[in-house]
Structures are given as structure tokens and as C-alpha cells.
mmCIF file of C-alpha atoms in Angstrom:
data_model
loop_
_atom_site.group_PDB
_atom_site.id
_atom_site.type_symbol
_atom_site.label_atom_id
_atom_site.label_comp_id
_atom_site.label_asym_id
_atom_site.label_seq_id
_atom_site.Cartn_x
_atom_site.Cartn_y
_atom_site.Cartn_z
ATOM 1 C CA MET J 1 21.113 10.724 12.818
ATOM 2 C CA VAL J 2 17.451 10.741 12.350
ATOM 3 C CA VAL J 3 15.420 7.801 13.534
ATOM 4 C CA GLY J 4 12.286 6.963 11.360
ATOM 5 C CA SER J 5 9.514 4.626 12.107
ATOM 6 C CA ASP J 6 9.889 1.017 10.753
ATOM 7 C CA ILE J 7 8.869 0.559 7.187
ATOM 8 C CA SER J 8 5.955 -1.691 8.134
ATOM 9 C CA CYS J 9 4.266 1.305 9.849
ATOM 10 C CA CYS J 10 4.265 3.250 6.633
ATOM 11 C CA PRO J 11 1.046 3.284 4.499
ATOM 12 C CA ASN J 12 2.922 2.817 1.168
ATOM 13 C CA THR J 13 0.378 0.870 -0.875
ATOM 14 C CA PRO J 14 1.184 -2.512 0.679
ATOM 15 C CA TRP J 15 -0.240 -5.892 -0.805
ATOM 16 C CA PRO J 16 -3.483 -7.201 0.459
ATOM 17 C CA THR J 17 -3.459 -8.545 4.009
ATOM 18 C CA CYS J 18 -5.744 -11.532 2.992
ATOM 19 C CA ARG J 19 -6.911 -13.093 -0.377
ATOM 20 C CA GLY J 20 -8.359 -16.205 -1.566
ATOM 21 C CA TYR J 21 -11.416 -17.969 -2.800
ATOM 22 C CA LEU J 22 -14.548 -17.792 -0.749
ATOM 23 C CA TYR J 23 -18.223 -18.908 -1.287
ATOM 24 C CA LYS J 24 -20.723 -16.088 -1.158
ATOM 25 C CA ARG J 25 -24.404 -16.648 -0.666
ATOM 26 C CA THR J 26 -26.528 -15.158 -3.381
ATOM 27 C CA GLN J 27 -30.165 -14.165 -3.089
ATOM 28 C CA SER J 28 -31.275 -12.088 -6.108
ATOM 29 C CA GLY J 29 -33.949 -13.197 -8.411
ATOM 30 C CA PHE J 30 -33.319 -16.472 -9.740
ATOM 31 C CA MET J 31 -29.715 -16.735 -8.602
ATOM 32 C CA ASN J 32 -30.076 -18.483 -5.393
ATOM 33 C CA GLY J 33 -27.268 -20.426 -3.735
ATOM 34 C CA TRP J 34 -23.559 -20.214 -3.286
ATOM 35 C CA ARG J 35 -21.248 -18.673 -5.771
ATOM 36 C CA LYS J 36 -17.262 -18.992 -5.756
ATOM 37 C CA ARG J 37 -15.643 -15.598 -5.865
ATOM 38 C CA TRP J 38 -12.125 -14.285 -5.435
ATOM 39 C CA PHE J 39 -11.709 -12.074 -2.369
ATOM 40 C CA VAL J 40 -9.131 -9.521 -1.648
ATOM 41 C CA LEU J 41 -8.947 -7.839 1.931
ATOM 42 C CA LYS J 42 -6.689 -4.655 1.499
ATOM 43 C CA HIS J 43 -4.834 -2.491 3.943
ATOM 44 C CA ASP J 44 -7.570 0.120 3.765
ATOM 45 C CA GLY J 45 -9.902 -2.060 5.483
ATOM 46 C CA CYS J 46 -11.979 -2.767 2.244
ATOM 47 C CA ILE J 47 -12.746 -6.217 0.676
ATOM 48 C CA HIS J 48 -12.889 -6.236 -3.244
ATOM 49 C CA TYR J 49 -14.276 -9.383 -4.821
ATOM 50 C CA TYR J 50 -14.234 -10.649 -8.366
ATOM 51 C CA ARG J 51 -15.451 -13.490 -10.339
ATOM 52 C CA HIS J 52 -12.093 -15.082 -10.820
ATOM 53 C CA LYS J 53 -8.596 -14.637 -9.398
ATOM 54 C CA LYS J 54 -7.313 -13.563 -12.851
ATOM 55 C CA ASP J 55 -9.697 -10.512 -12.762
ATOM 56 C CA GLU J 56 -7.911 -8.788 -9.902
ATOM 57 C CA GLY J 57 -5.845 -5.877 -11.155
ATOM 58 C CA LYS J 58 -7.613 -6.318 -14.701
ATOM 59 C CA CYS J 59 -11.353 -5.726 -14.087
ATOM 60 C CA PRO J 60 -13.307 -3.658 -11.750
ATOM 61 C CA PRO J 61 -14.427 -5.526 -8.662
ATOM 62 C CA LEU J 62 -18.106 -6.959 -8.531
ATOM 63 C CA ASP J 63 -18.336 -4.931 -5.138
ATOM 64 C CA VAL J 64 -16.414 -3.373 -2.384
ATOM 65 C CA ILE J 65 -17.160 -3.975 1.029
ATOM 66 C CA LYS J 66 -15.989 -1.344 3.905
ATOM 67 C CA LEU J 67 -15.049 -3.303 6.983
ATOM 68 C CA GLU J 68 -14.562 -0.670 9.445
ATOM 69 C CA GLY J 69 -17.141 -0.718 12.090
ATOM 70 C CA ALA J 70 -18.767 -3.825 10.519
ATOM 71 C CA GLU J 71 -20.139 -6.874 12.737
ATOM 72 C CA ILE J 72 -18.474 -10.005 11.782
ATOM 73 C CA GLY J 73 -19.115 -13.546 13.413
ATOM 74 C CA ILE J 74 -19.468 -17.241 12.764
ATOM 75 C CA ASP J 75 -23.133 -17.973 11.488
ATOM 76 C CA SER J 76 -24.941 -21.408 12.258
ATOM 77 C CA SER J 77 -28.338 -20.388 11.100
ATOM 78 C CA LEU J 78 -27.899 -21.836 7.557
ATOM 79 C CA GLY J 79 -27.105 -25.363 8.895
ATOM 80 C CA LYS J 80 -23.857 -25.267 6.798
ATOM 81 C CA PRO J 81 -20.413 -25.560 8.230
ATOM 82 C CA PHE J 82 -17.734 -22.844 7.976
ATOM 83 C CA VAL J 83 -20.114 -20.085 7.316
ATOM 84 C CA PHE J 84 -19.705 -16.672 8.785
ATOM 85 C CA ASN J 85 -21.454 -13.281 8.104
ATOM 86 C CA CYS J 86 -20.429 -9.619 7.709
ATOM 87 C CA VAL J 87 -22.812 -6.624 8.439
ATOM 88 C CA PRO J 88 -21.214 -3.456 7.290
ATOM 89 C CA GLN J 89 -21.906 -0.236 9.530
ATOM 90 C CA SER J 90 -24.434 0.917 6.969
ATOM 91 C CA GLY J 91 -26.411 -2.017 8.027
ATOM 92 C CA ASN J 92 -28.449 -2.202 4.646
ATOM 93 C CA ARG J 93 -27.320 -5.641 3.506
ATOM 94 C CA THR J 94 -25.712 -8.862 5.206
ATOM 95 C CA PHE J 95 -22.998 -10.755 3.487
ATOM 96 C CA TYR J 96 -22.786 -14.538 4.109
ATOM 97 C CA LEU J 97 -19.497 -16.120 3.263
ATOM 98 C CA CYS J 98 -18.151 -19.621 3.596
ATOM 99 C CA THR J 99 -14.730 -21.456 3.471
ATOM 100 C CA THR J 100 -13.917 -25.057 2.787
ATOM 101 C CA SER J 101 -12.327 -25.561 6.321
ATOM 102 C CA ASN J 102 -12.263 -24.283 9.796
ATOM 103 C CA GLN J 103 -8.694 -23.043 9.558
ATOM 104 C CA GLU J 104 -9.616 -21.025 6.553
ATOM 105 C CA MET J 105 -12.497 -19.545 8.287
ATOM 106 C CA LYS J 106 -10.444 -18.551 11.335
ATOM 107 C CA ARG J 107 -7.898 -16.876 9.075
ATOM 108 C CA TRP J 108 -10.502 -14.789 7.334
ATOM 109 C CA LEU J 109 -12.259 -13.917 10.590
ATOM 110 C CA GLU J 110 -9.236 -12.923 12.286
ATOM 111 C CA ALA J 111 -8.183 -10.564 9.437
ATOM 112 C CA MET J 112 -11.616 -9.034 8.961
ATOM 113 C CA ASP J 113 -12.035 -8.313 12.541
ATOM 114 C CA LYS J 114 -8.789 -6.476 12.628
ATOM 115 C CA ALA J 115 -10.081 -4.411 9.615
ATOM 116 C CA ALA J 116 -13.475 -3.913 11.322
ATOM 117 C CA HIS J 117 -11.677 -2.508 14.643
ATOM 118 C CA PRO J 118 -8.506 -0.820 13.490
ATOM 119 C CA VAL J 119 -6.213 0.659 16.104
ATOM 120 C CA HIS J 120 -5.523 4.288 14.864
ATOM 121 C CA GLN J 121 -2.183 5.496 15.995
ATOM 122 C CA LYS J 122 -1.244 9.256 15.439
ATOM 123 C CA HIS J 123 2.329 9.927 14.335
ATOM 124 C CA VAL J 124 3.766 13.384 14.111
ATOM 125 C CA TRP J 125 5.558 12.257 10.711
ATOM 126 C CA GLU J 126 1.996 11.564 9.148
ATOM 127 C CA ASP J 127 0.770 14.942 10.155
ATOM 128 C CA VAL J 128 3.931 16.410 8.491
ATOM 129 C CA THR J 129 3.455 14.479 5.242
ATOM 130 C CA LEU J 130 -0.354 15.252 5.305
ATOM 131 C CA HIS J 131 0.226 19.006 5.584
ATOM 132 C CA ASN J 132 2.853 18.929 2.801
ATOM 133 C CA ARG J 133 0.433 17.050 0.554
ATOM 134 C CA SER J 134 -2.053 19.832 1.036
ATOM 135 C CA LEU J 135 0.481 22.478 -0.545
ATOM 136 C CA PRO J 136 1.327 23.377 -4.028
ATOM 137 C CA PRO J 137 4.594 21.874 -4.970
ATOM 138 C CA LEU J 138 6.667 25.056 -4.868
ATOM 139 C CA ALA J 139 5.404 25.681 -1.329
ATOM 140 C CA ILE J 140 7.198 22.801 0.155
ATOM 141 C CA LYS J 141 10.374 24.335 1.786
ATOM 142 C CA ASN J 142 13.830 23.061 1.099
ATOM 143 C CA PRO J 143 13.095 19.883 -1.226
ATOM 144 C CA GLU J 144 15.826 17.580 -1.765
ATOM 145 C CA CYS J 145 14.691 17.195 -5.500
ATOM 146 C CA LEU J 146 12.026 18.297 -7.809
ATOM 147 C CA GLY J 147 11.069 17.944 -11.512
ATOM 148 C CA LEU J 148 9.252 15.714 -13.819
ATOM 149 C CA LEU J 149 9.129 11.863 -13.531
ATOM 150 C CA HIS J 150 7.464 9.233 -15.418
ATOM 151 C CA GLN J 151 5.877 6.438 -13.356
ATOM 152 C CA LEU J 152 5.299 2.895 -15.057
ATOM 153 C CA ASP J 153 1.693 1.658 -14.541
ATOM 154 C CA ARG J 154 2.197 -2.107 -14.302
ATOM 155 C CA SER J 155 -1.386 -2.882 -14.910
ATOM 156 C CA THR J 156 -1.451 -0.894 -18.455
ATOM 157 C CA ASP J 157 2.321 -1.159 -18.945
ATOM 158 C CA MET J 158 2.028 2.658 -19.697
ATOM 159 C CA TRP J 159 4.240 5.592 -18.347
ATOM 160 C CA ILE J 160 2.311 8.314 -16.518
ATOM 161 C CA GLN J 161 3.892 11.810 -16.154
ATOM 162 C CA HIS J 162 4.009 13.448 -12.641
ATOM 163 C CA TYR J 163 5.626 16.646 -11.350
ATOM 164 C CA CYS J 164 7.460 15.220 -8.293
ATOM 165 C CA ILE J 165 8.853 16.792 -5.008
ATOM 166 C CA LEU J 166 11.227 14.735 -2.827
ATOM 167 C CA LYS J 167 11.273 15.803 0.699
ATOM 168 C CA ASP J 168 12.655 13.818 3.836
ATOM 169 C CA GLY J 169 12.069 10.369 2.395
ATOM 170 C CA CYS J 170 8.617 11.030 0.803
ATOM 171 C CA LEU J 171 7.959 11.595 -2.872
ATOM 172 C CA TYR J 172 4.978 13.687 -3.564
ATOM 173 C CA PHE J 173 3.050 13.442 -6.955
ATOM 174 C CA TYR J 174 1.432 16.446 -8.580
ATOM 175 C CA ALA J 175 -0.491 16.482 -11.955
ATOM 176 C CA SER J 176 1.560 19.617 -12.933
ATOM 177 C CA ILE J 177 3.614 22.314 -11.427
ATOM 178 C CA ARG J 178 0.545 24.409 -11.145
ATOM 179 C CA SER J 179 -1.310 22.050 -9.005
ATOM 180 C CA THR J 180 -2.858 23.319 -5.802
ATOM 181 C CA GLN J 181 -2.039 20.073 -3.847
ATOM 182 C CA ALA J 182 -0.440 16.472 -4.390
ATOM 183 C CA SER J 183 -2.380 13.720 -5.839
ATOM 184 C CA GLY J 184 -0.532 11.226 -3.841
ATOM 185 C CA GLY J 185 2.780 10.263 -2.440
ATOM 186 C CA LEU J 186 5.247 7.387 -1.279
ATOM 187 C CA TYR J 187 6.907 6.765 1.878
ATOM 188 C CA LEU J 188 10.289 5.553 0.858
ATOM 189 C CA GLN J 189 12.064 4.580 4.007
ATOM 190 C CA GLY J 190 13.775 1.322 3.773
ATOM 191 C CA TYR J 191 13.548 1.176 -0.092
ATOM 192 C CA MET J 192 16.692 0.393 -2.422
ATOM 193 C CA VAL J 193 17.296 2.637 -5.349
ATOM 194 C CA ASN J 194 18.788 1.097 -8.488
ATOM 195 C CA GLU J 195 19.290 1.793 -11.992
ATOM 196 C CA GLN J 196 17.691 -0.608 -14.531
ATOM 197 C CA THR J 197 17.097 -1.201 -18.076
ATOM 198 C CA LEU J 198 13.498 -1.944 -18.742
ATOM 199 C CA SER J 199 11.589 -2.243 -21.938
ATOM 200 C CA PHE J 200 12.518 0.596 -24.479
ATOM 201 C CA LYS J 201 13.572 2.875 -21.924
ATOM 202 C CA GLN J 202 17.414 3.099 -21.731
ATOM 203 C CA SER J 203 17.659 4.033 -18.076
ATOM 204 C CA VAL J 204 14.920 3.484 -15.311
ATOM 205 C CA ILE J 205 14.910 4.124 -11.717
ATOM 206 C CA GLU J 206 14.056 1.048 -9.568
ATOM 207 C CA LEU J 207 12.585 1.613 -6.013
ATOM 208 C CA LYS J 208 12.694 -1.776 -4.531
ATOM 209 C CA PRO J 209 10.884 -2.405 -1.055
ATOM 210 C CA PRO J 210 12.580 -4.176 1.848
ATOM 211 C CA SER J 211 9.627 -6.712 1.997
ATOM 212 C CA GLU J 212 7.515 -8.364 -0.596
ATOM 213 C CA GLU J 213 4.414 -6.861 1.168
ATOM 214 C CA PHE J 214 5.045 -3.569 -0.779
ATOM 215 C CA LYS J 215 5.262 -2.944 -4.276
ATOM 216 C CA THR J 216 8.195 -2.273 -6.416
ATOM 217 C CA PHE J 217 8.147 1.261 -8.417
ATOM 218 C CA TYR J 218 9.798 2.213 -11.711
ATOM 219 C CA PHE J 219 10.244 5.836 -12.703
ATOM 220 C CA CYS J 220 12.116 7.429 -15.728
ATOM 221 C CA ALA J 221 13.314 11.132 -15.973
ATOM 222 C CA GLU J 222 13.599 13.059 -18.985
ATOM 223 C CA ASN J 223 17.215 11.879 -19.774
ATOM 224 C CA LYS J 224 20.212 10.120 -18.483
ATOM 225 C CA THR J 225 21.617 13.057 -16.655
ATOM 226 C CA GLU J 226 18.144 13.688 -14.725
ATOM 227 C CA ASN J 227 17.980 10.081 -13.762
ATOM 228 C CA GLN J 228 21.296 10.260 -12.094
ATOM 229 C CA ARG J 229 20.309 13.422 -10.347
ATOM 230 C CA TRP J 230 17.143 11.584 -9.037
ATOM 231 C CA ILE J 231 19.080 8.512 -7.993
ATOM 232 C CA THR J 232 21.634 10.446 -6.150
ATOM 233 C CA ALA J 233 18.854 12.502 -4.209
ATOM 234 C CA LEU J 234 16.675 9.504 -3.535
ATOM 235 C CA LYS J 235 19.543 7.542 -1.952
ATOM 236 C CA THR J 236 20.519 10.423 0.224
ATOM 237 C CA SER J 237 17.100 11.158 1.326
ATOM 238 C CA ILE J 238 16.309 7.616 2.323
ATOM 239 C CA LYS J 239 19.620 7.275 4.070
ATOM 240 C CA LYS J 240 18.535 9.859 6.556
ATOM 241 C CA TRP J 241 16.162 7.244 8.100
ATOM 242 C CA LEU J 242 16.925 4.153 10.018
ATOM 243 C CA PRO J 243 14.608 1.332 11.127
ATOM 244 C CA LEU J 244 14.116 1.615 14.862
ATOM 245 C CA HIS J 245 15.687 -1.514 15.600
ATOM 246 C CA GLN J 246 18.809 -0.785 13.647
ATOM 247 C CA ALA J 247 18.948 2.619 15.629
ATOM 248 C CA ILE J 248 18.764 0.967 18.922
ATOM 249 C CA GLN J 249 21.392 -1.595 17.954
ATOM 250 C CA ASP J 250 23.735 1.232 16.860
ATOM 251 C CA PHE J 251 23.273 3.048 20.025
ATOM 252 C CA MET J 252 23.888 -0.117 22.057
ATOM 253 C CA ASN J 253 27.118 -0.811 20.154
ATOM 254 C CA ARG J 254 28.650 2.663 20.936
ATOM 255 C CA PRO J 255 31.447 2.978 23.640
ATOM 256 C CA LEU J 256 30.125 3.261 27.166
ATOM 257 C CA GLU J 257 31.377 6.841 27.439
ATOM 258 C CA GLU J 258 29.330 7.993 24.487
ATOM 259 C CA THR J 259 26.208 6.654 25.972
ATOM 260 C CA ARG J 260 26.393 7.956 29.445
ATOM 261 C CA MET J 261 23.654 10.676 30.150
#
């Protein structure tokens, strides 16, 4: 049995930690005052903001604020309630933000403060995956599956081709078999693998996360036989890992003679 870290510890493109409308103070030319904008705080510690909620995922953000190292606090200098400011580490600009209630202000302050002062934990597994990501695809030893996969881009409804390597519950993406390093990857611990029918594709691989915090991914191989090969390999690779709480429970449920040191 191999015990893996809980899925919540894996940086696998989770949904934003905080999102909602905020009022941003504008001081540029004739545009003075407060403007309502849609703000999205992501797990990478950056805030993206848009004109409207509907623009998220469809339009580029108006600006991106990196919070790590930033100074964040309540601001009473403007004589307006529920105002707080953010001074990024670069220090070349101060952002003044405002909510409509004290509860909302506390929610944003707490989330932004965590992003500004992240706790960096070093995991051996992250070192392994980062090392593998720096290798050409055929240099990864003993892969559990390899070949071409098409990934569905939900924002454009288009399929993007990758050369993929599956190794120990991690799926690495390459632009081609000749790439010198991976362009990205997914930690799949805790994911469920299903076969679905989607759009015009007859057979699609669905990777469903254990929590709504993470995204669902769709892949399609060259044909149905290849799809089945990938589905079998993905299920086997993911099953090698257990959430820590489940591993502890399994250990506690063993007969006494098996748990003696």
C-alpha cells in the first residue's frame, strides 16, 4: 500500500478561493470615484478583476494583482466604511477596495492575507513530479501509460492534442513526443475515472474530482480501444494512492497482531 497526501494538498488547478463584486477606487484622468468590478482570488495568490462576472473565463482580466508579500489592511483615511487597501510588494501602486458589509470585508481580508503570507511546505512528491516534468517524455522511467490524448478546453469547446505520460497518479502533458520538457500536468489522486458520451465524440474519458473545488477534465484518445487502455491505466494508477485519513482508518481496523511493532 502506498499512502499519498490528501487531494486538498495537491496543486491541481482548483477553483478560486474567493470571488465576488468589490468597489475599486479609480484615480485616472477624469475617471475619479468608485467602480464596481468582479474580483477573483485564485490559489496562485493572484487577484484577477473584470468589468462583469460574465467576463470571467471569456475575457482577459483588466488587471492581475500578485498578493504574495503585499501589505493589506483596513483603511479609514477616506471616510468611507468597509474600505481596505492593498499595496503589492512592488510598491508602485496602492489599490483601494470597498465592500458593502463588515462581514464581506473580513472575508476578503482573511483570504487576501493568507495569499499575501503563504505557508510553503516542501513535499518529496512535489520534488519528484517537478523533476519528471523537466524531462523529455521518453526519459520518464516505467510509465504506466503513454500516447496521444485530446483534452477538451471548456472555454472554447475545442479539443487540444497532447502527448501524455501517466506515472504514479500524475498525468504529464507534452506538446509532442519530441518536447524537451512537459508543458503541464495533473495530480489525479482521489479522482474518479468514467467513460462518457460527450458532443460528437463517441467515447470520452471523464476525470471527476472528489470535491467541487477542483475541475472536471475530459479526454479522448484516437479510438475506442485506446480509450479503454487509458481508462484501465488511469484507474490502476489512481488506486495506488489513498487519502491519509483512509489509510489511518484501514490501519486501525487491522487485527491487533498485525499492528504490533
